[in-house]
Each structure stands twice: as structure tokens, then as C-alpha cells.
Amino acid sequence: MPFVTWLKRHLVVIAGLLTLSYLLLPNIIVTVFSFNKPKGRFNYQWQQFSTDAWKDPCGVADMCGSLSISLQIAVWATIGASVLGTMIAFALVRYRFRARGAVNSLIFLPMAMPEVVMAASLLTLFLNMGAQLGFMTILIAHIMFCLSFVVTAVKARVMSMDPRLEEAARDLYAGPAQTFLRVTLPIAAPGIAAGALLSFALSFDDFIITNFNAGSTVTFPMFVWGSAQRGTPVQINVIGTAMFLVAVLFVLVSMLITNRRKQKA
């Protein structure tokens, strides 16, 4: 009976820990196999501990080049989607105009639409325009599908804002620019940051839309897919582990900053 009582009290915590472990299991496997030294071309079975791949992460031809392209596209797509998405979110929440409902519905289409449909549609558009497939077409495509996620995140934040704070700023003789920069933008910043982080992750990770509109440009996901046909170099696990560690570090730093601000307040 004491065990049953203890289990009932901690059931939610146990379920949460099991779910988290299940989600992190692929990352753990990738990390472990980044220290493997396979005997063949495929890094699927543990053979021998080695740090050779970590010493030379760019040892595979064109891998770091494709990684650089993916990072550049992800950064620019994040900036473009964040700026456009923030403006669209404010317009949808703060203003009333014709076809507002239709625009709201259209914003959610890229999230509900299968990626292969959007990829084929964008490819058709670029071919009809006579655009040369490459870096710019990938960037435009990524901004297109990241835009919806930014609008959704920022819109939720703007809808929860108290308009009396901006009214108070105007009563204290703050101009429109000062009110936006010192009151509105700081309040909306968490939503903008959430949308930006989600955009970066989606852009860096995308394969289907990129594959349709890349031309001869090879991004990191495309390089991984191509390498999997011939063999999986350990360096791919190294890059994946490094990206995961950077994301975890970023989250920890954000939590630390947030806790310090709460303590000061």
C-alpha cells in the first residue's frame, strides 16, 4: 500500500520523466555514435571508441560547406520571417480591415498544408517566373513557410497585452516610437523570440521544400540524405551533437537570465 500511495502521488512526474527520456533517446544515441569508429561505411553498429571525428569535423568533403549554406539560409529566413510575421501579427490584432478573416485563414494554410504540396507549388511559381533555382529560391521558400509560425506566436502574445500600458505611456507624453520601443516591443519580445527560434529550427531542418527548390545548391539535410545512400560518416553525428548542445546551452542561459530578472524584481 505505501508503494501504491507513493506511485499515485508521483505518477505525473514519472510519466513526464519517461516522456522526456523517450524524446531525448535519439539525441543520446547520436551523441554516443559520434565517438564511434566504424569499420565500414555505415555508422550503425558500435565498434570502437574514438575522438577522431571530433578532431576533424570537416573531414568529409563538402559537409561543412553544406552546413554553412544551411546556417546562412536559416539566419536570413529567421530575420525575414520574424520582421514580416511581427508586422502581420500586429496588423491582424490591432486593426480592422476588409478580408481580415480571409488573411487569418490564409496564414494557417502553410502549417496545415502537406510540405510536398507547398514545395511543388513554389517550384511551379519559380519556374513560371523564370527564376534560377538556388540559394535565393530556397530562402524565399523558407520565409514563406516560417511566416505562419511567427505570426501565430506573436499574435498570441499581442492578444494578451494590456492596452492600458501603452495608454499610460502616451499619457506620460511618450511618442509613438518611444511607446513602441519601450513598452510594446519589450512585452511582445517573448513571442517574437519564440517565433524566431522556431523559424530557425524549421529552416535548418527542412528537407522536402528545400529539395524541390534547391537546384544545384546542397544544404546540410540534403547532404545527410545523400550520404545515407552511400554511407553515414561519423562527422554527421558530431554536427548533430554540437547543434543539440548549443540549443541546450541557449535554453539554460535564457532560463538563468529570466531567473535573475525575477529575483531583481
PDB file of C-alpha atoms in Angstrom:
ATOM      1  CA  MET A   1       0.000   0.000   0.000  1.00  0.00           C
ATOM      2  CA  PRO A   2       2.706   2.585   0.789  1.00  0.00           C
ATOM      3  CA  PHE A   3       4.204   1.955  -2.667  1.00  0.00           C
ATOM      4  CA  VAL A   4       0.806   2.415  -4.338  1.00  0.00           C
ATOM      5  CA  THR A   5       0.273   5.671  -2.464  1.00  0.00           C
ATOM      6  CA  TRP A   6       3.746   6.914  -3.423  1.00  0.00           C
ATOM      7  CA  LEU A   7       3.120   5.934  -7.050  1.00  0.00           C
ATOM      8  CA  LYS A   8      -0.166   7.864  -7.165  1.00  0.00           C
ATOM      9  CA  ARG A   9       1.492  10.984  -5.757  1.00  0.00           C
ATOM     10  CA  HIS A  10       4.378  10.910  -8.208  1.00  0.00           C
ATOM     11  CA  LEU A  11       2.603   9.453 -11.246  1.00  0.00           C
ATOM     12  CA  VAL A  12       2.630  12.715 -13.210  1.00  0.00           C
ATOM     13  CA  VAL A  13       6.342  13.291 -12.501  1.00  0.00           C
ATOM     14  CA  ILE A  14       7.218   9.724 -13.502  1.00  0.00           C
ATOM     15  CA  ALA A  15       5.187   9.989 -16.712  1.00  0.00           C
ATOM     16  CA  GLY A  16       6.886  13.288 -17.523  1.00  0.00           C
ATOM     17  CA  LEU A  17      10.370  11.879 -16.953  1.00  0.00           C
ATOM     18  CA  LEU A  18       9.608   8.799 -19.076  1.00  0.00           C
ATOM     19  CA  THR A  19       8.281  11.003 -21.897  1.00  0.00           C
ATOM     20  CA  LEU A  20      11.330  13.269 -21.706  1.00  0.00           C
ATOM     21  CA  SER A  21      13.644  10.251 -21.762  1.00  0.00           C
ATOM     22  CA  TYR A  22      11.864   8.901 -24.822  1.00  0.00           C
ATOM     23  CA  LEU A  23      12.217  12.242 -26.600  1.00  0.00           C
ATOM     24  CA  LEU A  24      15.917  12.568 -25.722  1.00  0.00           C
ATOM     25  CA  LEU A  25      16.816   8.971 -26.604  1.00  0.00           C
ATOM     26  CA  PRO A  26      17.617   9.741 -30.294  1.00  0.00           C
ATOM     27  CA  ASN A  27      19.891  12.617 -29.231  1.00  0.00           C
ATOM     28  CA  ILE A  28      21.701  10.350 -26.787  1.00  0.00           C
ATOM     29  CA  ILE A  29      22.240   7.721 -29.484  1.00  0.00           C
ATOM     30  CA  VAL A  30      23.551  10.341 -31.917  1.00  0.00           C
ATOM     31  CA  THR A  31      25.946  11.623 -29.237  1.00  0.00           C
ATOM     32  CA  VAL A  32      27.219   8.143 -28.384  1.00  0.00           C
ATOM     33  CA  PHE A  33      27.825   7.223 -32.020  1.00  0.00           C
ATOM     34  CA  SER A  34      29.711  10.483 -32.619  1.00  0.00           C
ATOM     35  CA  PHE A  35      32.539   8.800 -30.665  1.00  0.00           C
ATOM     36  CA  ASN A  36      32.371   5.598 -32.693  1.00  0.00           C
ATOM     37  CA  LYS A  37      34.993   4.374 -35.157  1.00  0.00           C
ATOM     38  CA  PRO A  38      33.120   2.178 -37.647  1.00  0.00           C
ATOM     39  CA  LYS A  39      34.966  -0.415 -39.710  1.00  0.00           C
ATOM     40  CA  GLY A  40      32.792   0.084 -42.768  1.00  0.00           C
ATOM     41  CA  ARG A  41      30.947   2.962 -44.412  1.00  0.00           C
ATOM     42  CA  PHE A  42      27.899   2.855 -42.155  1.00  0.00           C
ATOM     43  CA  ASN A  43      27.906   4.128 -38.580  1.00  0.00           C
ATOM     44  CA  TYR A  44      25.085   1.909 -37.326  1.00  0.00           C
ATOM     45  CA  GLN A  45      26.925  -0.521 -35.019  1.00  0.00           C
ATOM     46  CA  TRP A  46      29.269   0.285 -32.160  1.00  0.00           C
ATOM     47  CA  GLN A  47      32.835  -0.792 -32.946  1.00  0.00           C
ATOM     48  CA  GLN A  48      35.442   1.242 -31.102  1.00  0.00           C
ATOM     49  CA  PHE A  49      35.658   4.450 -29.051  1.00  0.00           C
ATOM     50  CA  SER A  50      37.402   7.253 -30.914  1.00  0.00           C
ATOM     51  CA  THR A  51      37.554  11.057 -30.934  1.00  0.00           C
ATOM     52  CA  ASP A  52      38.876  11.305 -34.495  1.00  0.00           C
ATOM     53  CA  ALA A  53      35.605  12.700 -35.844  1.00  0.00           C
ATOM     54  CA  TRP A  54      35.540  15.430 -33.183  1.00  0.00           C
ATOM     55  CA  LYS A  55      39.121  16.398 -34.012  1.00  0.00           C
ATOM     56  CA  ASP A  56      38.262  16.792 -37.695  1.00  0.00           C
ATOM     57  CA  PRO A  57      34.506  17.531 -38.050  1.00  0.00           C
ATOM     58  CA  CYS A  58      35.015  18.830 -41.601  1.00  0.00           C
ATOM     59  CA  GLY A  59      36.887  15.738 -42.705  1.00  0.00           C
ATOM     60  CA  VAL A  60      34.104  14.752 -45.115  1.00  0.00           C
ATOM     61  CA  ALA A  61      34.157  16.624 -48.413  1.00  0.00           C
ATOM     62  CA  ASP A  62      31.520  19.357 -48.833  1.00  0.00           C
ATOM     63  CA  MET A  63      29.887  18.688 -45.443  1.00  0.00           C
ATOM     64  CA  CYS A  64      30.925  21.926 -43.767  1.00  0.00           C
ATOM     65  CA  GLY A  65      30.102  23.801 -46.963  1.00  0.00           C
ATOM     66  CA  SER A  66      26.546  22.486 -46.901  1.00  0.00           C
ATOM     67  CA  LEU A  67      26.358  23.235 -43.176  1.00  0.00           C
ATOM     68  CA  SER A  68      27.412  26.827 -43.838  1.00  0.00           C
ATOM     69  CA  ILE A  69      24.710  27.199 -46.506  1.00  0.00           C
ATOM     70  CA  SER A  70      22.044  25.818 -44.151  1.00  0.00           C
ATOM     71  CA  LEU A  71      23.103  28.195 -41.365  1.00  0.00           C
ATOM     72  CA  GLN A  72      23.068  31.208 -43.693  1.00  0.00           C
ATOM     73  CA  ILE A  73      19.628  30.333 -45.048  1.00  0.00           C
ATOM     74  CA  ALA A  74      18.283  29.681 -41.536  1.00  0.00           C
ATOM     75  CA  VAL A  75      19.582  33.024 -40.217  1.00  0.00           C
ATOM     76  CA  TRP A  76      18.220  35.087 -43.114  1.00  0.00           C
ATOM     77  CA  ALA A  77      14.928  33.176 -43.171  1.00  0.00           C
ATOM     78  CA  THR A  78      14.550  33.782 -39.428  1.00  0.00           C
ATOM     79  CA  ILE A  79      15.182  37.505 -39.807  1.00  0.00           C
ATOM     80  CA  GLY A  80      12.821  37.855 -42.773  1.00  0.00           C
ATOM     81  CA  ALA A  81      10.036  35.764 -41.247  1.00  0.00           C
ATOM     82  CA  SER A  82      10.365  37.485 -37.850  1.00  0.00           C
ATOM     83  CA  VAL A  83      10.120  41.002 -39.282  1.00  0.00           C
ATOM     84  CA  LEU A  84       7.254  40.249 -41.673  1.00  0.00           C
ATOM     85  CA  GLY A  85       5.451  37.965 -39.214  1.00  0.00           C
ATOM     86  CA  THR A  86       5.590  40.534 -36.398  1.00  0.00           C
ATOM     87  CA  MET A  87       4.117  43.251 -38.610  1.00  0.00           C
ATOM     88  CA  ILE A  88       1.369  40.926 -39.863  1.00  0.00           C
ATOM     89  CA  ALA A  89       0.525  39.828 -36.309  1.00  0.00           C
ATOM     90  CA  PHE A  90       0.182  43.414 -35.080  1.00  0.00           C
ATOM     91  CA  ALA A  91      -1.931  44.308 -38.110  1.00  0.00           C
ATOM     92  CA  LEU A  92      -4.282  41.361 -37.572  1.00  0.00           C
ATOM     93  CA  VAL A  93      -4.751  42.076 -33.854  1.00  0.00           C
ATOM     94  CA  ARG A  94      -4.781  45.867 -33.747  1.00  0.00           C
ATOM     95  CA  TYR A  95      -6.583  46.845 -36.963  1.00  0.00           C
ATOM     96  CA  ARG A  96      -9.884  46.070 -38.661  1.00  0.00           C
ATOM     97  CA  PHE A  97      -9.842  45.865 -42.447  1.00  0.00           C
ATOM     98  CA  ARG A  98     -11.565  44.084 -45.297  1.00  0.00           C
ATOM     99  CA  ALA A  99     -10.687  40.410 -45.821  1.00  0.00           C
ATOM    100  CA  ARG A 100      -9.174  40.249 -42.320  1.00  0.00           C
ATOM    101  CA  GLY A 101     -10.827  36.886 -41.741  1.00  0.00           C
ATOM    102  CA  ALA A 102      -9.551  35.559 -45.062  1.00  0.00           C
ATOM    103  CA  VAL A 103      -5.996  36.678 -44.229  1.00  0.00           C
ATOM    104  CA  ASN A 104      -6.266  34.949 -40.843  1.00  0.00           C
ATOM    105  CA  SER A 105      -7.259  31.733 -42.588  1.00  0.00           C
ATOM    106  CA  LEU A 106      -4.548  32.010 -45.226  1.00  0.00           C
ATOM    107  CA  ILE A 107      -1.880  32.445 -42.558  1.00  0.00           C
ATOM    108  CA  PHE A 108      -2.602  28.959 -41.215  1.00  0.00           C
ATOM    109  CA  LEU A 109      -2.551  27.246 -44.619  1.00  0.00           C
ATOM    110  CA  PRO A 110       1.243  26.595 -44.725  1.00  0.00           C
ATOM    111  CA  MET A 111       1.019  24.873 -41.331  1.00  0.00           C
ATOM    112  CA  ALA A 112      -1.949  22.717 -42.350  1.00  0.00           C
ATOM    113  CA  MET A 113      -0.804  22.014 -45.900  1.00  0.00           C
ATOM    114  CA  PRO A 114       1.444  18.983 -46.602  1.00  0.00           C
ATOM    115  CA  GLU A 115       5.000  20.124 -47.278  1.00  0.00           C
ATOM    116  CA  VAL A 116       5.177  18.323 -50.610  1.00  0.00           C
ATOM    117  CA  VAL A 117       2.174  20.314 -51.879  1.00  0.00           C
ATOM    118  CA  MET A 118       3.736  23.625 -50.858  1.00  0.00           C
ATOM    119  CA  ALA A 119       7.083  22.563 -52.303  1.00  0.00           C
ATOM    120  CA  ALA A 120       5.564  21.669 -55.680  1.00  0.00           C
ATOM    121  CA  SER A 121       3.535  24.899 -55.720  1.00  0.00           C
ATOM    122  CA  LEU A 122       6.595  27.052 -55.022  1.00  0.00           C
ATOM    123  CA  LEU A 123       8.599  25.171 -57.651  1.00  0.00           C
ATOM    124  CA  THR A 124       5.858  25.822 -60.211  1.00  0.00           C
ATOM    125  CA  LEU A 125       5.839  29.509 -59.282  1.00  0.00           C
ATOM    126  CA  PHE A 126       9.612  29.849 -59.622  1.00  0.00           C
ATOM    127  CA  LEU A 127       9.674  28.014 -62.964  1.00  0.00           C
ATOM    128  CA  ASN A 128       6.847  30.168 -64.367  1.00  0.00           C
ATOM    129  CA  MET A 129       8.742  33.290 -63.270  1.00  0.00           C
ATOM    130  CA  GLY A 130      11.905  32.003 -64.917  1.00  0.00           C
ATOM    131  CA  ALA A 131      13.831  32.168 -61.644  1.00  0.00           C
ATOM    132  CA  GLN A 132      17.049  30.220 -61.345  1.00  0.00           C
ATOM    133  CA  LEU A 133      16.792  27.662 -58.568  1.00  0.00           C
ATOM    134  CA  GLY A 134      19.404  28.071 -55.866  1.00  0.00           C
ATOM    135  CA  PHE A 135      20.126  29.952 -52.656  1.00  0.00           C
ATOM    136  CA  MET A 136      17.533  32.714 -53.187  1.00  0.00           C
ATOM    137  CA  THR A 137      14.674  30.388 -54.104  1.00  0.00           C
ATOM    138  CA  ILE A 138      15.387  28.289 -51.004  1.00  0.00           C
ATOM    139  CA  LEU A 139      15.436  31.443 -48.870  1.00  0.00           C
ATOM    140  CA  ILE A 140      12.123  32.706 -50.272  1.00  0.00           C
ATOM    141  CA  ALA A 141      10.522  29.295 -49.766  1.00  0.00           C
ATOM    142  CA  HIS A 142      11.746  29.089 -46.165  1.00  0.00           C
ATOM    143  CA  ILE A 143      10.461  32.570 -45.339  1.00  0.00           C
ATOM    144  CA  MET A 144       7.103  31.556 -46.793  1.00  0.00           C
ATOM    145  CA  PHE A 145       6.565  28.536 -44.550  1.00  0.00           C
ATOM    146  CA  CYS A 146       8.236  30.060 -41.449  1.00  0.00           C
ATOM    147  CA  LEU A 147       5.990  33.130 -41.654  1.00  0.00           C
ATOM    148  CA  SER A 148       2.915  31.308 -40.345  1.00  0.00           C
ATOM    149  CA  PHE A 149       4.684  30.102 -37.210  1.00  0.00           C
ATOM    150  CA  VAL A 150       5.969  33.586 -36.371  1.00  0.00           C
ATOM    151  CA  VAL A 151       2.544  35.161 -36.902  1.00  0.00           C
ATOM    152  CA  THR A 152       0.906  32.554 -34.654  1.00  0.00           C
ATOM    153  CA  ALA A 153       3.431  33.040 -31.829  1.00  0.00           C
ATOM    154  CA  VAL A 154       3.469  36.845 -31.952  1.00  0.00           C
ATOM    155  CA  LYS A 155      -0.279  37.111 -32.406  1.00  0.00           C
ATOM    156  CA  ALA A 156      -0.906  35.122 -29.235  1.00  0.00           C
ATOM    157  CA  ARG A 157       1.430  37.412 -27.308  1.00  0.00           C
ATOM    158  CA  VAL A 158      -0.054  40.637 -28.710  1.00  0.00           C
ATOM    159  CA  MET A 159      -3.614  39.493 -27.913  1.00  0.00           C
ATOM    160  CA  SER A 160      -2.643  39.032 -24.247  1.00  0.00           C
ATOM    161  CA  MET A 161      -1.102  42.507 -23.955  1.00  0.00           C
ATOM    162  CA  ASP A 162      -2.812  45.063 -21.723  1.00  0.00           C
ATOM    163  CA  PRO A 163      -3.566  48.139 -23.882  1.00  0.00           C
ATOM    164  CA  ARG A 164      -3.648  50.311 -20.767  1.00  0.00           C
ATOM    165  CA  LEU A 165       0.150  50.115 -20.556  1.00  0.00           C
ATOM    166  CA  GLU A 166       0.505  51.819 -23.929  1.00  0.00           C
ATOM    167  CA  GLU A 167      -2.187  54.327 -22.987  1.00  0.00           C
ATOM    168  CA  ALA A 168      -0.248  55.130 -19.820  1.00  0.00           C
ATOM    169  CA  ALA A 169       2.909  55.696 -21.870  1.00  0.00           C
ATOM    170  CA  ARG A 170       1.064  58.103 -24.154  1.00  0.00           C
ATOM    171  CA  ASP A 171      -0.399  59.908 -21.128  1.00  0.00           C
ATOM    172  CA  LEU A 172       3.191  60.447 -19.977  1.00  0.00           C
ATOM    173  CA  TYR A 173       3.924  62.210 -23.284  1.00  0.00           C
ATOM    174  CA  ALA A 174       5.738  59.312 -24.954  1.00  0.00           C
ATOM    175  CA  GLY A 175       5.641  59.482 -28.731  1.00  0.00           C
ATOM    176  CA  PRO A 176       4.535  56.581 -30.954  1.00  0.00           C
ATOM    177  CA  ALA A 177       8.137  55.463 -31.491  1.00  0.00           C
ATOM    178  CA  GLN A 178       9.007  55.633 -27.790  1.00  0.00           C
ATOM    179  CA  THR A 179       5.844  53.762 -26.830  1.00  0.00           C
ATOM    180  CA  PHE A 180       6.576  51.017 -29.313  1.00  0.00           C
ATOM    181  CA  LEU A 181      10.264  50.639 -28.449  1.00  0.00           C
ATOM    182  CA  ARG A 182       9.978  50.922 -24.658  1.00  0.00           C
ATOM    183  CA  VAL A 183       6.570  49.376 -23.944  1.00  0.00           C
ATOM    184  CA  THR A 184       5.081  47.405 -26.841  1.00  0.00           C
ATOM    185  CA  LEU A 185       8.213  45.721 -28.184  1.00  0.00           C
ATOM    186  CA  PRO A 186       9.572  44.502 -24.803  1.00  0.00           C
ATOM    187  CA  ILE A 187       6.181  42.970 -23.967  1.00  0.00           C
ATOM    188  CA  ALA A 188       5.932  41.297 -27.385  1.00  0.00           C
ATOM    189  CA  ALA A 189       9.591  40.186 -27.319  1.00  0.00           C
ATOM    190  CA  PRO A 190       8.954  36.675 -25.857  1.00  0.00           C
ATOM    191  CA  GLY A 191       6.506  35.890 -28.667  1.00  0.00           C
ATOM    192  CA  ILE A 192       8.891  37.249 -31.291  1.00  0.00           C
ATOM    193  CA  ALA A 193      11.772  35.241 -29.809  1.00  0.00           C
ATOM    194  CA  ALA A 194       9.669  32.063 -29.758  1.00  0.00           C
ATOM    195  CA  GLY A 195       8.700  32.534 -33.393  1.00  0.00           C
ATOM    196  CA  ALA A 196      12.297  33.294 -34.387  1.00  0.00           C
ATOM    197  CA  LEU A 197      13.693  30.209 -32.649  1.00  0.00           C
ATOM    198  CA  LEU A 198      11.017  28.023 -34.205  1.00  0.00           C
ATOM    199  CA  SER A 199      11.738  29.517 -37.628  1.00  0.00           C
ATOM    200  CA  PHE A 200      15.466  28.851 -37.308  1.00  0.00           C
ATOM    201  CA  ALA A 201      14.891  25.231 -36.294  1.00  0.00           C
ATOM    202  CA  LEU A 202      12.365  24.594 -39.071  1.00  0.00           C
ATOM    203  CA  SER A 203      14.513  26.254 -41.727  1.00  0.00           C
ATOM    204  CA  PHE A 204      17.720  24.490 -40.754  1.00  0.00           C
ATOM    205  CA  ASP A 205      15.954  21.119 -40.571  1.00  0.00           C
ATOM    206  CA  ASP A 206      13.822  21.332 -43.722  1.00  0.00           C
ATOM    207  CA  PHE A 207      14.393  18.818 -46.498  1.00  0.00           C
ATOM    208  CA  ILE A 208      11.249  18.404 -48.643  1.00  0.00           C
ATOM    209  CA  ILE A 209      10.679  22.053 -49.642  1.00  0.00           C
ATOM    210  CA  THR A 210      14.425  22.609 -49.983  1.00  0.00           C
ATOM    211  CA  ASN A 211      14.882  19.559 -52.198  1.00  0.00           C
ATOM    212  CA  PHE A 212      12.229  20.798 -54.636  1.00  0.00           C
ATOM    213  CA  ASN A 213      13.609  24.344 -54.908  1.00  0.00           C
ATOM    214  CA  ALA A 214      17.366  23.946 -54.364  1.00  0.00           C
ATOM    215  CA  GLY A 215      18.619  23.397 -57.898  1.00  0.00           C
ATOM    216  CA  SER A 216      22.301  22.555 -57.561  1.00  0.00           C
ATOM    217  CA  THR A 217      22.578  24.037 -54.038  1.00  0.00           C
ATOM    218  CA  VAL A 218      23.140  21.420 -51.329  1.00  0.00           C
ATOM    219  CA  THR A 219      22.061  22.151 -47.765  1.00  0.00           C
ATOM    220  CA  PHE A 220      23.042  20.088 -44.742  1.00  0.00           C
ATOM    221  CA  PRO A 221      19.823  17.974 -44.625  1.00  0.00           C
ATOM    222  CA  MET A 222      20.266  17.230 -48.336  1.00  0.00           C
ATOM    223  CA  PHE A 223      23.894  16.279 -47.724  1.00  0.00           C
ATOM    224  CA  VAL A 224      22.843  13.907 -44.927  1.00  0.00           C
ATOM    225  CA  TRP A 225      20.224  12.308 -47.152  1.00  0.00           C
ATOM    226  CA  GLY A 226      22.717  11.883 -49.974  1.00  0.00           C
ATOM    227  CA  SER A 227      25.364  10.479 -47.646  1.00  0.00           C
ATOM    228  CA  ALA A 228      22.910   7.929 -46.257  1.00  0.00           C
ATOM    229  CA  GLN A 229      22.740   6.321 -49.701  1.00  0.00           C
ATOM    230  CA  ARG A 230      26.486   5.642 -49.743  1.00  0.00           C
ATOM    231  CA  GLY A 231      27.393   5.584 -46.048  1.00  0.00           C
ATOM    232  CA  THR A 232      26.961   7.668 -42.917  1.00  0.00           C
ATOM    233  CA  PRO A 233      30.166   9.404 -41.802  1.00  0.00           C
ATOM    234  CA  VAL A 234      30.647   9.892 -38.075  1.00  0.00           C
ATOM    235  CA  GLN A 235      31.044  13.634 -38.645  1.00  0.00           C
ATOM    236  CA  ILE A 236      27.281  13.872 -39.238  1.00  0.00           C
ATOM    237  CA  ASN A 237      26.742  12.707 -35.657  1.00  0.00           C
ATOM    238  CA  VAL A 238      29.327  15.229 -34.480  1.00  0.00           C
ATOM    239  CA  ILE A 239      27.485  18.126 -36.135  1.00  0.00           C
ATOM    240  CA  GLY A 240      24.148  16.890 -34.790  1.00  0.00           C
ATOM    241  CA  THR A 241      25.539  16.598 -31.269  1.00  0.00           C
ATOM    242  CA  ALA A 242      27.108  20.056 -31.461  1.00  0.00           C
ATOM    243  CA  MET A 243      23.818  21.616 -32.617  1.00  0.00           C
ATOM    244  CA  PHE A 244      21.948  19.873 -29.800  1.00  0.00           C
ATOM    245  CA  LEU A 245      24.443  21.076 -27.182  1.00  0.00           C
ATOM    246  CA  VAL A 246      24.255  24.648 -28.487  1.00  0.00           C
ATOM    247  CA  ALA A 247      20.436  24.546 -28.256  1.00  0.00           C
ATOM    248  CA  VAL A 248      20.569  23.199 -24.685  1.00  0.00           C
ATOM    249  CA  LEU A 249      23.124  25.859 -23.714  1.00  0.00           C
ATOM    250  CA  PHE A 250      20.944  28.574 -25.210  1.00  0.00           C
ATOM    251  CA  VAL A 251      17.924  27.378 -23.216  1.00  0.00           C
ATOM    252  CA  LEU A 252      19.934  27.215 -19.979  1.00  0.00           C
ATOM    253  CA  VAL A 253      21.296  30.734 -20.478  1.00  0.00           C
ATOM    254  CA  SER A 254      17.782  32.042 -21.190  1.00  0.00           C
ATOM    255  CA  MET A 255      16.450  30.399 -18.024  1.00  0.00           C
ATOM    256  CA  LEU A 256      19.328  31.839 -15.989  1.00  0.00           C
ATOM    257  CA  ILE A 257      18.692  35.361 -17.292  1.00  0.00           C
ATOM    258  CA  THR A 258      14.952  35.032 -16.616  1.00  0.00           C
ATOM    259  CA  ASN A 259      15.532  33.845 -13.042  1.00  0.00           C
ATOM    260  CA  ARG A 260      17.932  36.697 -12.329  1.00  0.00           C
ATOM    261  CA  ARG A 261      15.412  39.231 -13.609  1.00  0.00           C
ATOM    262  CA  LYS A 262      12.701  37.718 -11.386  1.00  0.00           C
ATOM    263  CA  GLN A 263      14.991  37.902  -8.354  1.00  0.00           C
ATOM    264  CA  LYS A 264      15.799  41.565  -9.026  1.00  0.00           C
ATOM    265  CA  ALA A 265      12.128  42.365  -9.433  1.00  0.00           C
TER     266      ALA A 265
END
